[in-house]
N, CA and C of each residue as an Amber inpcrd file, in Angstrom:
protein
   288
 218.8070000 240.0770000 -25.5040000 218.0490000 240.0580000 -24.2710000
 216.7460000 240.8540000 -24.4060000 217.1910000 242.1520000 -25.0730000
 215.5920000 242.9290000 -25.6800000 214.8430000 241.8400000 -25.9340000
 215.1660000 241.4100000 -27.3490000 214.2380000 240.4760000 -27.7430000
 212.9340000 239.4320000 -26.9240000 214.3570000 238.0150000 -26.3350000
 213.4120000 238.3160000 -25.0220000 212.2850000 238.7490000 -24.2800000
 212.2400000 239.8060000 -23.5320000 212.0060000 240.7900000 -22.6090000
 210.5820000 240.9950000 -23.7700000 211.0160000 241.5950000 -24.6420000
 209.7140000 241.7080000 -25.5030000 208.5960000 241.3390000 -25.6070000
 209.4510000 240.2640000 -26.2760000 208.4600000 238.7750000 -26.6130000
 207.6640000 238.6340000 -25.3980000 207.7880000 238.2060000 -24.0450000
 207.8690000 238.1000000 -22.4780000 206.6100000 239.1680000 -22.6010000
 207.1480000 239.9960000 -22.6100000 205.5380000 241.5360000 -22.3180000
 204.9420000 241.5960000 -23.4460000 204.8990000 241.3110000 -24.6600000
 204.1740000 241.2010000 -25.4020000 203.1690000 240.2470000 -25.5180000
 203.4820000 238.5770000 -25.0330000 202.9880000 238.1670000 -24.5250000
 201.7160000 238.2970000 -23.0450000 202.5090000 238.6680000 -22.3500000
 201.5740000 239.2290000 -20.9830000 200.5940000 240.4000000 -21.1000000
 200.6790000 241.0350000 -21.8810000 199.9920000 242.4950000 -22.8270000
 199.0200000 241.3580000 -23.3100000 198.6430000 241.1960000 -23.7510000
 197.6590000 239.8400000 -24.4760000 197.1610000 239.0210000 -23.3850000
 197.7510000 238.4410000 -22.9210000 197.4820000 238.2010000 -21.6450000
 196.3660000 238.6500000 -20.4450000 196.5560000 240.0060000 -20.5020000
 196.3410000 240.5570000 -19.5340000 194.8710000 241.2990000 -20.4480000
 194.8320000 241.3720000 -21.4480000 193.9970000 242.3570000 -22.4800000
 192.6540000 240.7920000 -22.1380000 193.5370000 239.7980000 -22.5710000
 192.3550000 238.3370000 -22.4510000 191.7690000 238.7380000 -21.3090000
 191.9960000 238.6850000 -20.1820000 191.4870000 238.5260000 -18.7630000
 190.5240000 239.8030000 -18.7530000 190.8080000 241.0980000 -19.0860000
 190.3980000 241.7990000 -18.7700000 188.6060000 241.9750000 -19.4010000
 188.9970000 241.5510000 -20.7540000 187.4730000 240.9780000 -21.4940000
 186.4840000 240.4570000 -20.5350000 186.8480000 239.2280000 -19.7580000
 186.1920000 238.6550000 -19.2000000 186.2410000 239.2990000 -17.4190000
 186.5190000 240.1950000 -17.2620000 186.0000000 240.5260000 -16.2020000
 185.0570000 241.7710000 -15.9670000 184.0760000 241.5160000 -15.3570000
 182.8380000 242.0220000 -15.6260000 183.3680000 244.0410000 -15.0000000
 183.7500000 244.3250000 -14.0680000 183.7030000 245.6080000 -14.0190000
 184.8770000 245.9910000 -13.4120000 185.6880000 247.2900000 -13.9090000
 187.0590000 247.1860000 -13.7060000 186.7510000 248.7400000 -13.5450000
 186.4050000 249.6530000 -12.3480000 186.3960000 251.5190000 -12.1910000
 187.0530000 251.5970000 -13.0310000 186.3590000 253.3620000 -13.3130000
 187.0500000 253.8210000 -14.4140000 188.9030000 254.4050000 -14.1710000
 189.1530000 254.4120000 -12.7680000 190.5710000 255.0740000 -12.6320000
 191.6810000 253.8030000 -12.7240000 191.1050000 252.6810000 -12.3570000
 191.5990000 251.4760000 -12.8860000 192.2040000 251.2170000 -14.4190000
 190.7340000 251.3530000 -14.8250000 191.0300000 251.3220000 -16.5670000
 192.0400000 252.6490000 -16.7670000 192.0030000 253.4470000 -16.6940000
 192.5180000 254.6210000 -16.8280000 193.8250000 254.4340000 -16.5520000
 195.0640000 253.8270000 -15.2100000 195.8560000 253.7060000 -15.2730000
 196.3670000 252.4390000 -15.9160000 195.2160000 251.3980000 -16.4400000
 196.1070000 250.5190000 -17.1540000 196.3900000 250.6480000 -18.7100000
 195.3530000 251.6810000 -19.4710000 195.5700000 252.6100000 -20.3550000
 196.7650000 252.7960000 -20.5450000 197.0950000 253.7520000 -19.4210000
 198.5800000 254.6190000 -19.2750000 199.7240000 253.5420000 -19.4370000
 199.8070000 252.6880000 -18.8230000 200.5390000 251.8560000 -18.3180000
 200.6310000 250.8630000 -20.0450000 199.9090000 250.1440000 -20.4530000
 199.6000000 249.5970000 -21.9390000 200.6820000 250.4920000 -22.8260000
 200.0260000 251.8290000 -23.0120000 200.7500000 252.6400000 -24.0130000
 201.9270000 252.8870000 -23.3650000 202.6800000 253.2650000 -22.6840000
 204.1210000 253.0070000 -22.0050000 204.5690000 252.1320000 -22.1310000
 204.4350000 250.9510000 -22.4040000 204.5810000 249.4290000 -22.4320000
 205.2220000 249.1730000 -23.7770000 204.0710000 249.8510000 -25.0380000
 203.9150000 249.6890000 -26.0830000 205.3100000 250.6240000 -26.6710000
 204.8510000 251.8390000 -26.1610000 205.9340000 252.6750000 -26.6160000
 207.5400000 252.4330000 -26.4360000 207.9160000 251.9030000 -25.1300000
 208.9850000 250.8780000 -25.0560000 209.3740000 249.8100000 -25.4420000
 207.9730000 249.2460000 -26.2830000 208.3520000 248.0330000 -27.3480000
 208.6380000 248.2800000 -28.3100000 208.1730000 249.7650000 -29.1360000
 208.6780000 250.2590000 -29.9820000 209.8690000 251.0860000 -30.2490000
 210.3090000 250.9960000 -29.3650000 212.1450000 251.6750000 -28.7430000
 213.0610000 250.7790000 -29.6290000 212.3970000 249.4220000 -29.2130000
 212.9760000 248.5750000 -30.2450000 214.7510000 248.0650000 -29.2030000
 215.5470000 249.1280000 -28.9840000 216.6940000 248.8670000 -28.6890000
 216.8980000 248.9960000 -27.1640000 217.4860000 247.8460000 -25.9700000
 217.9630000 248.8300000 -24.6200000 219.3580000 249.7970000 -24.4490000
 219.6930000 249.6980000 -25.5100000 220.8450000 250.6870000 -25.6750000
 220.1690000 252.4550000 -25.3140000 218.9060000 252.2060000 -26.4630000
 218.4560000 253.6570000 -26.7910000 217.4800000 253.8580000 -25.5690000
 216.8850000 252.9310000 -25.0770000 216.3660000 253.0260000 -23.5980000
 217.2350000 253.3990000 -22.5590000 218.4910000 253.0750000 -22.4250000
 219.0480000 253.5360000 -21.0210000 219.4150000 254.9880000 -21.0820000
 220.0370000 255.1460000 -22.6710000 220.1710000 256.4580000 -22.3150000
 219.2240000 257.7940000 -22.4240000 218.0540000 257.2620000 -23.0500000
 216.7110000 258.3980000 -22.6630000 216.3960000 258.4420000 -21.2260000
 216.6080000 256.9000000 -20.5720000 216.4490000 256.5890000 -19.2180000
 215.1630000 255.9570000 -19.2820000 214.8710000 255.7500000 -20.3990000
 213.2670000 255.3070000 -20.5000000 212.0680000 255.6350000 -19.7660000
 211.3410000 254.9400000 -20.2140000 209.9080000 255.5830000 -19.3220000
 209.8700000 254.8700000 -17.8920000 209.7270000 256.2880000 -17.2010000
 210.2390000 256.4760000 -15.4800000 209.4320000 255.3960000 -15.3160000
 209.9490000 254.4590000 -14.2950000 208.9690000 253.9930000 -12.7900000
 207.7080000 252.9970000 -13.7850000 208.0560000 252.4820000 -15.0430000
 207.1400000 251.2590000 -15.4030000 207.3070000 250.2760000 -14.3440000
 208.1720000 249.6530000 -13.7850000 207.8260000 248.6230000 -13.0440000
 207.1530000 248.8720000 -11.7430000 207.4190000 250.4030000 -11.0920000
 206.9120000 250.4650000  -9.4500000 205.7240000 250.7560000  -9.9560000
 204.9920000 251.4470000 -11.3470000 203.7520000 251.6710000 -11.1110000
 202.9620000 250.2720000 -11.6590000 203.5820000 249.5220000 -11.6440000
 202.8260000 248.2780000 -12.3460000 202.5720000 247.6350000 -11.2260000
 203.5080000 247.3930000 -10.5070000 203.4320000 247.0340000  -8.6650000
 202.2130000 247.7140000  -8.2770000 202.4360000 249.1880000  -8.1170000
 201.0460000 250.0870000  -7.6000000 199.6410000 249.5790000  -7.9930000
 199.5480000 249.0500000  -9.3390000 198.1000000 248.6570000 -10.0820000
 197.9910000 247.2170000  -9.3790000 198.9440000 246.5750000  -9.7830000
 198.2730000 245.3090000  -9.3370000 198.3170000 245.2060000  -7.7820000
 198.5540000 245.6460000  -6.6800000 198.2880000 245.9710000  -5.5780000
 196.5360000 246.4280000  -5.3920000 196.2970000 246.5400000  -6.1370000
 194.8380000 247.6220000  -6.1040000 194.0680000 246.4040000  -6.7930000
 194.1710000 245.7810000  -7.9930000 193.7640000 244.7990000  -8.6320000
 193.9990000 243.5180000  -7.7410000 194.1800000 243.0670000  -6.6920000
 195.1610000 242.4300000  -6.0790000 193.5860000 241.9740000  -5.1330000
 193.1730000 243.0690000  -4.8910000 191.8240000 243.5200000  -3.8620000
 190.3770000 242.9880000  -4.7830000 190.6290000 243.8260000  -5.7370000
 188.9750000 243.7960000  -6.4610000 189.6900000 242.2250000  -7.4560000
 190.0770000 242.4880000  -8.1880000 190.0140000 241.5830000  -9.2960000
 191.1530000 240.2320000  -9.1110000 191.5830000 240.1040000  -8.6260000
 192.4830000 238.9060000  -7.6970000 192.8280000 237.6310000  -9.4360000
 191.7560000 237.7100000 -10.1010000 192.5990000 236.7460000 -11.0670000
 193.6560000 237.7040000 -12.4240000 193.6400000 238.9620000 -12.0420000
 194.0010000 239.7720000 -12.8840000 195.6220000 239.8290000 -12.6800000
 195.6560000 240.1930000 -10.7030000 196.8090000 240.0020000 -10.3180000
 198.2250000 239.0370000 -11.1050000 198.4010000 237.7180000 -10.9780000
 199.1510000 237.0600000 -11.3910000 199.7990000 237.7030000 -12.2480000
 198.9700000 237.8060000 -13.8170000 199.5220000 238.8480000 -15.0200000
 199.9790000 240.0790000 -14.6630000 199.4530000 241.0920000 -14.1420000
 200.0530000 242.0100000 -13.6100000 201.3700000 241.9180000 -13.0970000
 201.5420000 241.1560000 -11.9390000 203.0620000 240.8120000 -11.4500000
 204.0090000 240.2840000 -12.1350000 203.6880000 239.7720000 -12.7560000
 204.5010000 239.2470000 -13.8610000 205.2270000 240.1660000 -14.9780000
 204.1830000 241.4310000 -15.3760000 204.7660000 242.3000000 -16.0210000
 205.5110000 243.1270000 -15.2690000 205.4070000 243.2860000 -13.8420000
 206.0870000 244.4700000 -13.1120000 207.6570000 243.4780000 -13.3380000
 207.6780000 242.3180000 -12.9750000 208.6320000 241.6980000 -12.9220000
 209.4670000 241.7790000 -13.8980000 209.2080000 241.4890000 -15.3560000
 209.7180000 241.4700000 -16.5020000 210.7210000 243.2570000 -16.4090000
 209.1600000 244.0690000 -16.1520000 209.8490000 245.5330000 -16.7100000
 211.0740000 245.8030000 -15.1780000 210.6680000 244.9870000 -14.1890000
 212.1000000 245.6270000 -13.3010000 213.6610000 244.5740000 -13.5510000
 213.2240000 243.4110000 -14.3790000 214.5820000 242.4970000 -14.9030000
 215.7370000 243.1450000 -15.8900000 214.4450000 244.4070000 -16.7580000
 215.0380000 244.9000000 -17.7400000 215.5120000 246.6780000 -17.3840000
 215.2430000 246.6440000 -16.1350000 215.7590000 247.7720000 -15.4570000
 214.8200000 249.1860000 -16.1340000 213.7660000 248.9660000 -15.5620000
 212.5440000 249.6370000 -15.7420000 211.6070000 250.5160000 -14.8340000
């Protein structure tokens, strides 16, 4: 099911990196939490296992703060949204 789940946000990580190229201006506290949010992402892809994720407890609150961003992106950047939700979705399927 990792696997999966992976593949799924690894995909949307790319995804979301495409879109962002092409959109002309994104504040800097924007960029800044999707930074945060990327490397959390990443670092849980490199966990590799959800065994070893549940019991670190993994990295807190990836899916509510992914909700939080694209809520905000939702306003200014509206084609960004879609991808965004999609990852909150993935990381709260995998209990995130």
């Amino acid at each position: 099911m990792l696997n999966d789940n992976a593949s799924n946000l690894k995909d949307h990580l790319k995804s979301l990196h495409a879109n962002l190229e092409q959109t002309e201006h994104v504040d800097d506290e924007l960029q800044e939490l999707l930074r945060q949010l990327d490397g959390d992402i990443k670092a849980l892809l490199d966990k590799g296992a959800e065994e070893e994720l549940e019991e670190e407890g993994g990295p807190y609150g990836l899916a509510e703060r992914t909700q939080e961003i694209t809520a905000r992106f939702a306003v200014e950047h509206p084609t960004l949204e879609p991808t965004l939700r999609e990852l909150g979705r993935i990381l709260q399927n995998m209990g995130i």
